[in-house]
CSV table of C-alpha atoms in Angstrom, one decimal:
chain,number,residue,atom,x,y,z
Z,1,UNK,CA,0.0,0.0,0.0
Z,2,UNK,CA,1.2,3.4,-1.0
Z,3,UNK,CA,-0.1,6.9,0.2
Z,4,UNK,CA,3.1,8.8,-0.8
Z,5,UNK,CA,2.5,11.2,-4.2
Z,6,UNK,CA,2.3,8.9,-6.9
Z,7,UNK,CA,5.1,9.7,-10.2
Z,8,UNK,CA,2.3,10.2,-13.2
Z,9,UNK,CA,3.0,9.5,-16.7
Z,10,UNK,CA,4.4,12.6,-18.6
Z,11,UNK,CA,4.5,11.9,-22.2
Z,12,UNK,CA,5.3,14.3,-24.9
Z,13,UNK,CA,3.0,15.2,-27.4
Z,14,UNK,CA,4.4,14.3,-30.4
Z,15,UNK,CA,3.3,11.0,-31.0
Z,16,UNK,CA,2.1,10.5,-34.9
Z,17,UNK,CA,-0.2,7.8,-33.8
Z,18,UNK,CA,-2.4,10.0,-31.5
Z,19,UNK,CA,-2.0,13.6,-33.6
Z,20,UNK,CA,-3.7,12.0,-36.7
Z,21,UNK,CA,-6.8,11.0,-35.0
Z,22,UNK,CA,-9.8,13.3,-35.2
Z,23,UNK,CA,-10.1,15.6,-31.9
Z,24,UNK,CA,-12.0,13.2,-28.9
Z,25,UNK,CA,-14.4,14.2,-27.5
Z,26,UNK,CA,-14.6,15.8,-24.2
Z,27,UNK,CA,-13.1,13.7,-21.6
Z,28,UNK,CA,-15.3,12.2,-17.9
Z,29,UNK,CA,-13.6,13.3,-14.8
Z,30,UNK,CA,-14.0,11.6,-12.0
Z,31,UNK,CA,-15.4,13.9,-9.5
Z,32,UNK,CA,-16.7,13.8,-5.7
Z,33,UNK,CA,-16.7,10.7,-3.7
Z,34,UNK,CA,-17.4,7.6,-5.1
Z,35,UNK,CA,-17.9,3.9,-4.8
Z,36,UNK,CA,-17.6,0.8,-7.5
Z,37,UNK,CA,-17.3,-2.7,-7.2
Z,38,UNK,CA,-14.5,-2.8,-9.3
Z,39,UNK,CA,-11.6,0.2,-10.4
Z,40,UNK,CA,-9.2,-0.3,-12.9
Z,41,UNK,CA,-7.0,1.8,-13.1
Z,42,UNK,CA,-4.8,2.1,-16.5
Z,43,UNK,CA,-6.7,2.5,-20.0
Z,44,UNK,CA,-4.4,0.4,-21.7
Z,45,UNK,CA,-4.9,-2.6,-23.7
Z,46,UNK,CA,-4.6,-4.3,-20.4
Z,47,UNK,CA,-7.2,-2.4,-18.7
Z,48,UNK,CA,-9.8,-1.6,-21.7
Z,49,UNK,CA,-10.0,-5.6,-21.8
Z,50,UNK,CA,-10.2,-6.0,-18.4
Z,51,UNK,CA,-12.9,-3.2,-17.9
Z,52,UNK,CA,-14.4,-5.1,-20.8
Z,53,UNK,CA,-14.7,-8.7,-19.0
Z,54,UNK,CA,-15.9,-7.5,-15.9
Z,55,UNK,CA,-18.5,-6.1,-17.5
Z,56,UNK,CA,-19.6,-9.7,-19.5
Z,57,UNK,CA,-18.9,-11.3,-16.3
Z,58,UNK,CA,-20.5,-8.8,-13.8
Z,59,UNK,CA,-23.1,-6.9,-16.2
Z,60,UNK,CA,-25.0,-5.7,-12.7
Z,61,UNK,CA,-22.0,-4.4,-11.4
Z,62,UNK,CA,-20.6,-1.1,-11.2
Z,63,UNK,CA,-17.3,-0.9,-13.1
Z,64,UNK,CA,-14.8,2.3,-13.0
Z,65,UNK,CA,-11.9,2.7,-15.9
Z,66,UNK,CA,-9.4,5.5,-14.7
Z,67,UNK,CA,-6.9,6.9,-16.7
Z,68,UNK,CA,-5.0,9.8,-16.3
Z,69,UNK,CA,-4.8,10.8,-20.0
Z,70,UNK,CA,-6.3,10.5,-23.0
Z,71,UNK,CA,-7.3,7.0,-24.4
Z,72,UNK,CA,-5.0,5.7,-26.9
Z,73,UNK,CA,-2.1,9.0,-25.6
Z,74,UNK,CA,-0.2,6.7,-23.5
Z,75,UNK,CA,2.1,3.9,-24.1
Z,76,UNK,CA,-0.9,1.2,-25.7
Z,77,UNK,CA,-0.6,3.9,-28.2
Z,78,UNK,CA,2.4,4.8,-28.2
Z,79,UNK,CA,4.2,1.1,-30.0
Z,80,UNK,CA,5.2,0.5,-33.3
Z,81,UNK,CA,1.5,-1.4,-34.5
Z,82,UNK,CA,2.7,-4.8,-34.1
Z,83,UNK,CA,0.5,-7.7,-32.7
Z,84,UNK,CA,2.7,-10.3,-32.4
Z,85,UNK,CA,2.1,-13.9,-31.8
Z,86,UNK,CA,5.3,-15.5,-31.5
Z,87,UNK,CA,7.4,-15.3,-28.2
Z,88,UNK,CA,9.9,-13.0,-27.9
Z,89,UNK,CA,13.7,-14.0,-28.3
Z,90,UNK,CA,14.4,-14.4,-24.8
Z,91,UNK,CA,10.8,-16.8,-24.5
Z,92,UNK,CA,12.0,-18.6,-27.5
Z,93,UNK,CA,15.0,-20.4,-25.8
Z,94,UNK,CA,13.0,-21.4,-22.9
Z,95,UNK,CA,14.1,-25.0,-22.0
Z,96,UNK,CA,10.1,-26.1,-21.9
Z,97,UNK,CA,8.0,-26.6,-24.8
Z,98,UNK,CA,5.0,-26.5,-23.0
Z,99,UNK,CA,5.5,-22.8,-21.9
Z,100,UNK,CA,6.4,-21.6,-25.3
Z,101,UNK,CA,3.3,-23.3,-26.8
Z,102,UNK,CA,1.0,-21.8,-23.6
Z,103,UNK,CA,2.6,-18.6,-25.3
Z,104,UNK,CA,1.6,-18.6,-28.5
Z,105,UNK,CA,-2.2,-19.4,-27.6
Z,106,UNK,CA,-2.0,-16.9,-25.0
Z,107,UNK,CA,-1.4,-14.4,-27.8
Z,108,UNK,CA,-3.2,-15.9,-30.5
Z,109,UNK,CA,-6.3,-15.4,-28.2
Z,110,UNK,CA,-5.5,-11.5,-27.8
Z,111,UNK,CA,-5.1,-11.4,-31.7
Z,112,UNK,CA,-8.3,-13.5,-32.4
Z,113,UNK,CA,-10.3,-11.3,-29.5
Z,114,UNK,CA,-9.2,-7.6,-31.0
Z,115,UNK,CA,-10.0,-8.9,-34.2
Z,116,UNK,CA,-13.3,-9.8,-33.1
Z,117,UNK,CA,-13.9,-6.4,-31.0
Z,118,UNK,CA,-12.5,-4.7,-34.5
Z,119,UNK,CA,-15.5,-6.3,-36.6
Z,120,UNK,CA,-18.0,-6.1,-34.1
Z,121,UNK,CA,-17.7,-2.2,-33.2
Z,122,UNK,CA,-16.4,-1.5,-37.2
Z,123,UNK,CA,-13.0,0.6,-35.3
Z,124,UNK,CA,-11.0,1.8,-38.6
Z,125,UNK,CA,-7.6,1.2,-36.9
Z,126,UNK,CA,-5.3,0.0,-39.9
Z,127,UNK,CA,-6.0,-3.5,-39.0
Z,128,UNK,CA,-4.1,-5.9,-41.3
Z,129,UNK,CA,-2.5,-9.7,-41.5
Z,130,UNK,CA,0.2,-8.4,-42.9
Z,131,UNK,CA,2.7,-11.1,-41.7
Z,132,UNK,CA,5.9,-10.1,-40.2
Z,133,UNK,CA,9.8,-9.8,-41.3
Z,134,UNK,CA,13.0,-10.0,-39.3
Z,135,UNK,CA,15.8,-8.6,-41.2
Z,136,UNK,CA,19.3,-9.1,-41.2
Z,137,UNK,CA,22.0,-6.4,-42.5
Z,138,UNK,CA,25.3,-7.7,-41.8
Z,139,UNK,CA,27.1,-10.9,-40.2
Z,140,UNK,CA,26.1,-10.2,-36.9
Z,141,UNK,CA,22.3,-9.8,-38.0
Z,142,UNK,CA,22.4,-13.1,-40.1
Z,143,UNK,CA,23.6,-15.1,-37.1
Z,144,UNK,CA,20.9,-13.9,-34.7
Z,145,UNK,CA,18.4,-14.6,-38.0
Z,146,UNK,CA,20.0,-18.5,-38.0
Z,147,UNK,CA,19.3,-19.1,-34.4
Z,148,UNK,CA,15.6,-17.6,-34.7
Z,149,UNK,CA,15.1,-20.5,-37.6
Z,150,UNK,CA,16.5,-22.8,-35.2
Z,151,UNK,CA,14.1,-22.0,-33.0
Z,152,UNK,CA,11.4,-21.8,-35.3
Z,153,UNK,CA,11.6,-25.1,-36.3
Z,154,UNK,CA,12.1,-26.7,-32.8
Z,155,UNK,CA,8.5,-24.6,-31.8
Z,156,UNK,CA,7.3,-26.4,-35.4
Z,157,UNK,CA,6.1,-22.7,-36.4
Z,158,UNK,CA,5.9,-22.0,-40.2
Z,159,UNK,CA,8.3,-19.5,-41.4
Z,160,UNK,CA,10.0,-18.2,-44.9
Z,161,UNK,CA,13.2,-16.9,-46.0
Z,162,UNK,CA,13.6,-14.1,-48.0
Z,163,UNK,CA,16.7,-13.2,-49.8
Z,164,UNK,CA,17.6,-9.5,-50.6
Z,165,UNK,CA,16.3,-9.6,-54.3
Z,166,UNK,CA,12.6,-10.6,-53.2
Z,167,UNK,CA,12.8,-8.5,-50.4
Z,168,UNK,CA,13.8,-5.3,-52.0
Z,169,UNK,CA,10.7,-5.4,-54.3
Z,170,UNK,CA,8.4,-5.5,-50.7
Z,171,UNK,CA,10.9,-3.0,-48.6
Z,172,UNK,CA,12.2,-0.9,-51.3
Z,173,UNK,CA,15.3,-1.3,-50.1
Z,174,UNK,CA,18.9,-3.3,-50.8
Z,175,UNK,CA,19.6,-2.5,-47.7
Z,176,UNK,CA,19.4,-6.0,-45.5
Z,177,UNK,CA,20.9,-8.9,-46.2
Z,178,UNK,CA,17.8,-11.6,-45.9
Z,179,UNK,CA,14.9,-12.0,-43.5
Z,180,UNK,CA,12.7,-14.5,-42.0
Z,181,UNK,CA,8.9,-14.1,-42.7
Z,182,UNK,CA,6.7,-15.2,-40.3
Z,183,UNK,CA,3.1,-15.0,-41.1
Z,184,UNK,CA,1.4,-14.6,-37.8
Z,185,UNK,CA,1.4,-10.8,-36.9
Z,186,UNK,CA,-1.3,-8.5,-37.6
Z,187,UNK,CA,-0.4,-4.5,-38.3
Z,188,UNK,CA,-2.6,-2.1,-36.5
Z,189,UNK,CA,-3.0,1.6,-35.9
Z,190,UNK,CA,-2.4,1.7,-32.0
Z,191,UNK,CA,-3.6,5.0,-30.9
Z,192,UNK,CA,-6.9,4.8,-33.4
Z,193,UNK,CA,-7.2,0.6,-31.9
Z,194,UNK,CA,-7.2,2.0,-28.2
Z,195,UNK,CA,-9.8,4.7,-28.7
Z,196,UNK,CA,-12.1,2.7,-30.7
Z,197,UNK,CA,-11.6,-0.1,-27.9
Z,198,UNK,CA,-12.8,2.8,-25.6
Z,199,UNK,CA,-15.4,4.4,-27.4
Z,200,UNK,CA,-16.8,0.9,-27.6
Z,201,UNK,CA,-17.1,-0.3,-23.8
Z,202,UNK,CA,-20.2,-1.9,-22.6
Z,203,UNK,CA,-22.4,0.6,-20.9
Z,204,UNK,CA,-21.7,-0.7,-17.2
Z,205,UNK,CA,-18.1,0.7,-17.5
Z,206,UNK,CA,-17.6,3.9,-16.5
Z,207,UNK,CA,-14.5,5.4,-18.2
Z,208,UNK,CA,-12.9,8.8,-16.7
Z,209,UNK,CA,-9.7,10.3,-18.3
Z,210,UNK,CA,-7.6,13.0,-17.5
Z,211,UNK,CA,-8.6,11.6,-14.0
Z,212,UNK,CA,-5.2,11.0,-12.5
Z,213,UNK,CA,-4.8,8.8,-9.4
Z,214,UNK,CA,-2.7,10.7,-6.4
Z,215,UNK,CA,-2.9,8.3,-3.9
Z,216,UNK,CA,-4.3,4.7,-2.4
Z,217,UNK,CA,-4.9,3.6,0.8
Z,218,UNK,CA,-6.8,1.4,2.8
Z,219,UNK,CA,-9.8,2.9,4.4
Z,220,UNK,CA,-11.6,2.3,7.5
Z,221,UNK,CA,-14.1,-0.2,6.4
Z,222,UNK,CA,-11.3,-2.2,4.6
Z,223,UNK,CA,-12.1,-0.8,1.4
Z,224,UNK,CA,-9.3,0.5,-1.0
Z,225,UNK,CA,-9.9,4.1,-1.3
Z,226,UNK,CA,-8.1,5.7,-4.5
Z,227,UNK,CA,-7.2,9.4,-4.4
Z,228,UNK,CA,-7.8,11.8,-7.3
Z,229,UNK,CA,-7.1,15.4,-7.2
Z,230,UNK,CA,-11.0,16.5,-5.9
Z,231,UNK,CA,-12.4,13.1,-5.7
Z,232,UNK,CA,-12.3,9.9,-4.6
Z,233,UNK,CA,-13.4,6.2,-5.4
Z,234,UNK,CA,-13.9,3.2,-2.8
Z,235,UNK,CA,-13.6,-0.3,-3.7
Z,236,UNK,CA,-13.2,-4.3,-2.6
Z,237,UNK,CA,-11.9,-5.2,-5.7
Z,238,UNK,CA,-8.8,-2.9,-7.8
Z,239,UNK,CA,-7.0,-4.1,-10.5
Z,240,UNK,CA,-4.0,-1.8,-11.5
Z,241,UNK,CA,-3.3,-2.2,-15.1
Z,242,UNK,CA,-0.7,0.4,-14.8
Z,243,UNK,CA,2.3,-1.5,-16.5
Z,244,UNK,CA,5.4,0.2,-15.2
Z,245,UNK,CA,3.9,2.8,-12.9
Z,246,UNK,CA,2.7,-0.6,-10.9
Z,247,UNK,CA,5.5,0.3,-8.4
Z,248,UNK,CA,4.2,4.3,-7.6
Z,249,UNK,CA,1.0,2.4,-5.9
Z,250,UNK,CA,4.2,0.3,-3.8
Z,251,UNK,CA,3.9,-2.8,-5.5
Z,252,UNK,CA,6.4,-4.5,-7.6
Z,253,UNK,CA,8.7,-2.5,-6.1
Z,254,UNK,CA,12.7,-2.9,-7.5
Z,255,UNK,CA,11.3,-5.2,-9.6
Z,256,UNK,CA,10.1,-3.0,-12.8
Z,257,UNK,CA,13.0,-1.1,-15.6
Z,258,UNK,CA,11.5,2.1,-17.2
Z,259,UNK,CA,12.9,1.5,-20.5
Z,260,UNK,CA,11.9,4.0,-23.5
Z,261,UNK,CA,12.0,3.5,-27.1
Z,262,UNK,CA,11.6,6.0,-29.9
Z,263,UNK,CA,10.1,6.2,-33.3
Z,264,UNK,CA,9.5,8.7,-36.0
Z,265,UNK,CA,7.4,9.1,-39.1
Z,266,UNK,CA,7.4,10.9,-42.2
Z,267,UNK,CA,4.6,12.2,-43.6
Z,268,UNK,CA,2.5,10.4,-46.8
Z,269,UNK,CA,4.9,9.3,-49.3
Z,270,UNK,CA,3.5,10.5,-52.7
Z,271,UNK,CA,2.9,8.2,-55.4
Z,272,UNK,CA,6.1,9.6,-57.2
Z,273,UNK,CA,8.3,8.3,-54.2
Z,274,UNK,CA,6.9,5.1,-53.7
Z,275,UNK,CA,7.2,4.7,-57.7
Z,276,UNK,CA,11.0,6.0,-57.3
Z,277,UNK,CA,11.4,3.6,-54.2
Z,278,UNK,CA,9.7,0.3,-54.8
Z,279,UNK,CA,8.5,0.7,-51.6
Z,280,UNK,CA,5.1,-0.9,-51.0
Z,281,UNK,CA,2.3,0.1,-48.1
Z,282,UNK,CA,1.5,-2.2,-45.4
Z,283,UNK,CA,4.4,-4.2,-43.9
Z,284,UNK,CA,6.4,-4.4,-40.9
Z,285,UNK,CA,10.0,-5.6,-40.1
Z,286,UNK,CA,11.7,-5.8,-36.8
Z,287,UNK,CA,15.6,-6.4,-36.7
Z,288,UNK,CA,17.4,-9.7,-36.3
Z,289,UNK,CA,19.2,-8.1,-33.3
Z,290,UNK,CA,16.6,-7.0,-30.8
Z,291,UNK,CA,19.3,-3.7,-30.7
Z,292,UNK,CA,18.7,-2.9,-34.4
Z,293,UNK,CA,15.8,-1.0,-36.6
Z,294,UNK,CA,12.2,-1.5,-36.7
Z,295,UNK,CA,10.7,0.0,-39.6
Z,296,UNK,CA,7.3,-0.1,-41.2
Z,297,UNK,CA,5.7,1.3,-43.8
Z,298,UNK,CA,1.8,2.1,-43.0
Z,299,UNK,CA,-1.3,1.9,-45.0
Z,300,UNK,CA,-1.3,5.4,-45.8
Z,301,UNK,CA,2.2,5.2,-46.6
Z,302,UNK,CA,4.1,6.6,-43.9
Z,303,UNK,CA,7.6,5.3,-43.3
Z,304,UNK,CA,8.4,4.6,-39.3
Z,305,UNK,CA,11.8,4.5,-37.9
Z,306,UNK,CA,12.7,3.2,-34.3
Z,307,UNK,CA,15.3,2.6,-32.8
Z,308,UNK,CA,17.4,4.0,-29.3
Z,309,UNK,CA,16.2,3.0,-25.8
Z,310,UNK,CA,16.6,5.2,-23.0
Z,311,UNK,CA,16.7,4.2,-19.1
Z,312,UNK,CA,13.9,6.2,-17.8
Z,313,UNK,CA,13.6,6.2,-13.6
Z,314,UNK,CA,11.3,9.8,-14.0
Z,315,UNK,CA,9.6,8.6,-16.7
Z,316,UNK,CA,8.7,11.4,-19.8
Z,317,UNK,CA,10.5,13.9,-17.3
Z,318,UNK,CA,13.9,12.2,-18.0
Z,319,UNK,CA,14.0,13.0,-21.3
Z,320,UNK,CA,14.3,16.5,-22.6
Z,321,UNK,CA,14.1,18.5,-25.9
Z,322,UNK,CA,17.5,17.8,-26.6
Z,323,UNK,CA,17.9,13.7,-26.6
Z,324,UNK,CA,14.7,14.1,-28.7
Z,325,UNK,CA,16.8,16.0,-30.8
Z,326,UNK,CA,19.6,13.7,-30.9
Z,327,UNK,CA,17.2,10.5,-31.2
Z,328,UNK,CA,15.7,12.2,-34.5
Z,329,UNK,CA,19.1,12.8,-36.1
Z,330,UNK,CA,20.0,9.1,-35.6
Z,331,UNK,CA,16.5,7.9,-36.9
Z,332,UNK,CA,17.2,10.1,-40.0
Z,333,UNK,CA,20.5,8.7,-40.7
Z,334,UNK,CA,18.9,4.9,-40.2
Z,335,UNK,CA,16.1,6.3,-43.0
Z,336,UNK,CA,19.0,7.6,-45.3
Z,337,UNK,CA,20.8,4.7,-45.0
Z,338,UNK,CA,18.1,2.5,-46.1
Z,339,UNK,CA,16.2,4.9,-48.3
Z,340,UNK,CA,18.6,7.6,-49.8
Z,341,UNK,CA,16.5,8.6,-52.3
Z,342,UNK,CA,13.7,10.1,-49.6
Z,343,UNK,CA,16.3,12.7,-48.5
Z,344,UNK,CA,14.0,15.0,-49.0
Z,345,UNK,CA,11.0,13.6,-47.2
Z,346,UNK,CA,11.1,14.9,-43.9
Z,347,UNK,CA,10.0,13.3,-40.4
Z,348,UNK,CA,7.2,15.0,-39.2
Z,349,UNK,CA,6.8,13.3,-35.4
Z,350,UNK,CA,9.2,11.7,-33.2
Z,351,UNK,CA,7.9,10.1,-30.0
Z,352,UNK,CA,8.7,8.2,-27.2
Z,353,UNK,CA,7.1,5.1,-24.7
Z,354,UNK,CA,7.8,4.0,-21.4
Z,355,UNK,CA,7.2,0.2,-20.8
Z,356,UNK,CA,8.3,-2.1,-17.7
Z,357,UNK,CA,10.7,-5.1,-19.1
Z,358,UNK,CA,12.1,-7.1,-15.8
Z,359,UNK,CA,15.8,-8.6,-15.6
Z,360,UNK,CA,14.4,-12.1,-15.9
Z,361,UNK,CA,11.9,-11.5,-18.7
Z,362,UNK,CA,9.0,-12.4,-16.1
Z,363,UNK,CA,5.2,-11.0,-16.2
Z,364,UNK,CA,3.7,-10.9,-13.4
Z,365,UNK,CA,0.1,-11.7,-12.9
Z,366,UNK,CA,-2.5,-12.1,-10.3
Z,367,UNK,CA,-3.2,-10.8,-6.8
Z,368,UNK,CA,-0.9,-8.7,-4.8
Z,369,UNK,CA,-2.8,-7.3,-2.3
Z,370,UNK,CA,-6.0,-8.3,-0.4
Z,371,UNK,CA,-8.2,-7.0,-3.3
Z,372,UNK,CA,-5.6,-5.5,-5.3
Z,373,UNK,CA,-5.0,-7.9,-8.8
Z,374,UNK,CA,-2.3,-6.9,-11.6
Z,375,UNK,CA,-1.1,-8.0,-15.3
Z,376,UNK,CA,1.8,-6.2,-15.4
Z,377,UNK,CA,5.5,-6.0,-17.0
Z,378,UNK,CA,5.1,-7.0,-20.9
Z,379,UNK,CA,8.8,-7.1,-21.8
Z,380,UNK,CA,7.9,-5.4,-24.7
Z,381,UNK,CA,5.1,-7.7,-26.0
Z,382,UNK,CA,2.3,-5.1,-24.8
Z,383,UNK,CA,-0.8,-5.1,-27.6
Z,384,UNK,CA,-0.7,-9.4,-27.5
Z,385,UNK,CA,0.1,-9.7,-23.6
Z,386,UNK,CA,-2.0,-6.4,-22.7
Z,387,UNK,CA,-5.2,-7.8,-24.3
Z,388,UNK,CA,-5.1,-11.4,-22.5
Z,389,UNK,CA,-3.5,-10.6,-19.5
Z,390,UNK,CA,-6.6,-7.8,-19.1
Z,391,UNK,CA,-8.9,-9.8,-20.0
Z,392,UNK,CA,-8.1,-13.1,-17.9
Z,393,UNK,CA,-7.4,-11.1,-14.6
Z,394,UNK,CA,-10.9,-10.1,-14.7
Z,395,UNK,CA,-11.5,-14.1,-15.4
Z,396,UNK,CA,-9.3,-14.6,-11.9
Z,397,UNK,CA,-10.7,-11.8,-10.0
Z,398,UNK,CA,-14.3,-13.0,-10.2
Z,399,UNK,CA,-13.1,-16.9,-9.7
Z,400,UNK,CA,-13.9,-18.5,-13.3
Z,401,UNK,CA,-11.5,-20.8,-15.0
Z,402,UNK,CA,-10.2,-21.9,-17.8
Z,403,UNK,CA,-7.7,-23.3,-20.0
Z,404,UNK,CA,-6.2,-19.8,-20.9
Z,405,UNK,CA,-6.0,-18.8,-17.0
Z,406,UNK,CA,-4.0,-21.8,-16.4
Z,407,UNK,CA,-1.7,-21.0,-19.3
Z,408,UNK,CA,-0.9,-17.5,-18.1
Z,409,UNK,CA,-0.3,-18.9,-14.7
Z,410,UNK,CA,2.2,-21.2,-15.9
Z,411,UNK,CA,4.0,-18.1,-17.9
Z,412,UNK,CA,3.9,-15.7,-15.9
Z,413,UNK,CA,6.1,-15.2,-12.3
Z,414,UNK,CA,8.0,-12.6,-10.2
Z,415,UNK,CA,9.8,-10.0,-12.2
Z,416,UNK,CA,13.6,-10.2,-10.6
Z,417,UNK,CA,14.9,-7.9,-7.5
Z,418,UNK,CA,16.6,-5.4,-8.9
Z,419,UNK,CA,19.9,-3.7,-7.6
Z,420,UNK,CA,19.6,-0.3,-6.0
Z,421,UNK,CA,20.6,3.2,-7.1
Z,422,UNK,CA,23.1,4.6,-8.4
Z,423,UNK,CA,24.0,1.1,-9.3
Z,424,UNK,CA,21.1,0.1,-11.2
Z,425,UNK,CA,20.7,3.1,-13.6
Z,426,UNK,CA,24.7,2.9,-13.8
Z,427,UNK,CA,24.5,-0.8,-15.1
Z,428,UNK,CA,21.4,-0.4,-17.4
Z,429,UNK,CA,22.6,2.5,-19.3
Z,430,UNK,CA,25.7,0.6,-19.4
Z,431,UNK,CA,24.2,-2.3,-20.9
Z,432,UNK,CA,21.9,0.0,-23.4
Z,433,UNK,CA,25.3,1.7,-24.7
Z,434,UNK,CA,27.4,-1.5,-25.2
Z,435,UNK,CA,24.2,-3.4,-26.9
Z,436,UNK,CA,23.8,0.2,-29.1
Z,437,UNK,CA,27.6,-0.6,-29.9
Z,438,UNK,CA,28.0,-3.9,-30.6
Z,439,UNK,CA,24.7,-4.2,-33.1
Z,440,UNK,CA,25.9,-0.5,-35.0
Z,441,UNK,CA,26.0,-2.4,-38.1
Z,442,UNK,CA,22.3,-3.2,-37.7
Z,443,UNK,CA,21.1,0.0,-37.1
């Protein structure tokens, strides 16, 4: 429990995603003293389907969503539009088949349940089953691309290569090597898939942005009382869907890393420089070494660049105008390199995300508290894991069952202790500069 002042998210706003969208409309505040059976607090993917199955499960209850932005401003929003089915790298060489394969129909079920919520409420978000690539420039690149087959064919997954002659006609580029294609990721438009997610909650969900939590403590009555600025909510049941800023409510404490990564965008590429590229619309392609490039070209052709993480302890307020500055300049010479003849296309947003990874690439889920249930720590996995994780703690918190809920039990854990300050920030920039270093070649 945790009635210190609570670190809020402070994200710039410059994130493409969210500055396309038409203007929302006005946003609920929560106001005055309130009670609810159940608060969430986070409207994330994790917390929109949690929201969202509490209401199915409990459609007489009363059901608060709090957010302290905007739907679709924060990190859910904030990712490169990837819904990924596989395991990441690091779940990949798990020593268990069973927990690889409890994996992949933990995220299959997120993908098949957005899809669903996609056609049901008609959310024009970009969606797409595009398929994925992971490309290879150099030596280093290739050998991280050999091990993923490896892997791929010990999980029995179905998978392509693609040498750089096919794969300049899709990329419009010479620039890698080869890739692997994988065909199970979906492309989406975050920011527009988290609104519409919102816009389209059952009616016994209350949602209130721009309603940021202050405090939590435990009242009188044993209820969970959540502080607002001029309000207030009481509650049996809270489930913090709060991803990295778990630990400002004291839980998962020295467990979390605020890690930030950064992407930019250019504007629409005109038919003229699609023509001159060979570039085509609609495909994604994340780098052989987890330190290298993600780029993607969107439906309405604009070209995305990320790359460069940050260690982040304050959050947004650790970054100022200046690495934002610096973090530009280096996407811009990862564009040129790759697609010289758009020198004169310029970026027109560069953003940044905060997520929670842990040291030993554990999510935690379940109860923490008396009455206090999380899905947090994604590792980077956040639309897939967010979506399932949501939606399966309601499943927990309300006592149903199922095959799924025993599959995320079986993945998920306690994120790692994590060493104290200075030493921790001295060690994880550390880490981010030597991996930066050693996968140059890639970027």
């Amino acid at each position: 429990m945790n009635n210190q002042a609570i670190n809020l998210p402070n994200d710039d706003s410059d994130c493409g995603w969210y500055d396309i969208l038409p203007k929302p409309t006005p946003s609920k505040v929560l106001k005055g003293e309130q009670r609810a059976d159940y608060v969430v607090v986070g409207a994330g993917f994790a917390g929109l389907a949690a929201a969202r199955r509490l209401a199915e499960l409990k459609p007489e209850a009363t059901i608060f969503l709090v957010d302290a932005q905007r739907v679709g401003y924060g990190a859910s929003g904030r990712n490169s539009g990837f819904v990924i089915d596989l395991p990441h790298k690091m779940a990949l060489e798990h020593p268990d088949p069973n927990f690889k394969q409890a994996l992949l129909r933990l995220n299959r079920s997120a993908i098949s349940k957005l899809e669903g919520l996609i056609k049901t409420h008609d959310i024009d978000c970009q969606w797409s089953h595009a398929g994925k690539y992971q490309g290879a420039v150099g030596e280093r690149g290739v050998a991280y691309l050999e091990n993923f087959v490896s892997l791929m064919r010990n999980l029995g997954e179905p998978f392509e290569m693609v040498e750089r002659d096919r794969l300049q006609k899709v990329l419009g580029t010479s620039h890698y090597t080869q890739a692997v294609f994988t065909p199970g990721c979906y492309l989406m438009q975050p920011a527009a898939l988290v609104r519409g997610l919102g816009d389209s909650l059952p009616s016994n969900v209350q949602l209130f942005e721009n309603s940021p939590v202050t405090g939590l403590r435990k009242g009188s009555s044993g209820n969970w009382v959540i502080e607002l600025a001029g309000a207030s909510v009481q509650t049996k049941n809270l489930l913090l869907t709060t991803s990295i800023f778990t630990q400002e409510f004291g839980y998962l404490k020295n467990r979390l890393l605020p890690v930030m990564t950064f992407a930019s965008w250019t504007r629409p590429l005109t038919q003229a420089e699609m023509d001159a590229t060979g570039i085509t619309e609609d495909w994604g392609l994340t780098p052989a070494d987890h330190a290298g490039t993600t780029v993607r070209m969107t439906k309405d052709r604009r070209l995305i660049i990320r790359n460069s993480y940050q260690h982040v302890p304050k959050y947004g307020q650790s970054v100022n105008d200046d690495l934002r500055d610096k973090v530009r300049a280096k996407h811009r010479v990862s564009m040129l390199l790759r697609y010289p003849h758009l020198a004169n296309v310029p970026f027109t947003h560069t953003w940044g995300g905060s997520y929670a990874i842990s040291r030993n690439f554990t999510n935690f889920f379940g109860k923490l508290d008396e009455g206090v249930y999380a899905s947090a720590c994604d590792n980077g996995v956040g639309a897939a894991w967010g979506t399932i994780g949501g939606t399966l703690l309601a499943d927990s918190v309300v006592g149903s069952d199922s095959s799924l809920l025993n599959d995320i039990r079986h993945v998920s854990g306690m994120p790692s202790l994590n060493p104290p300050e200075p030493f921790l920030g001295m060690g994880v920039r550390t880490r981010i500069r030597w991996a930066a270093w050693n996968s140059r070649s890639e970027l």
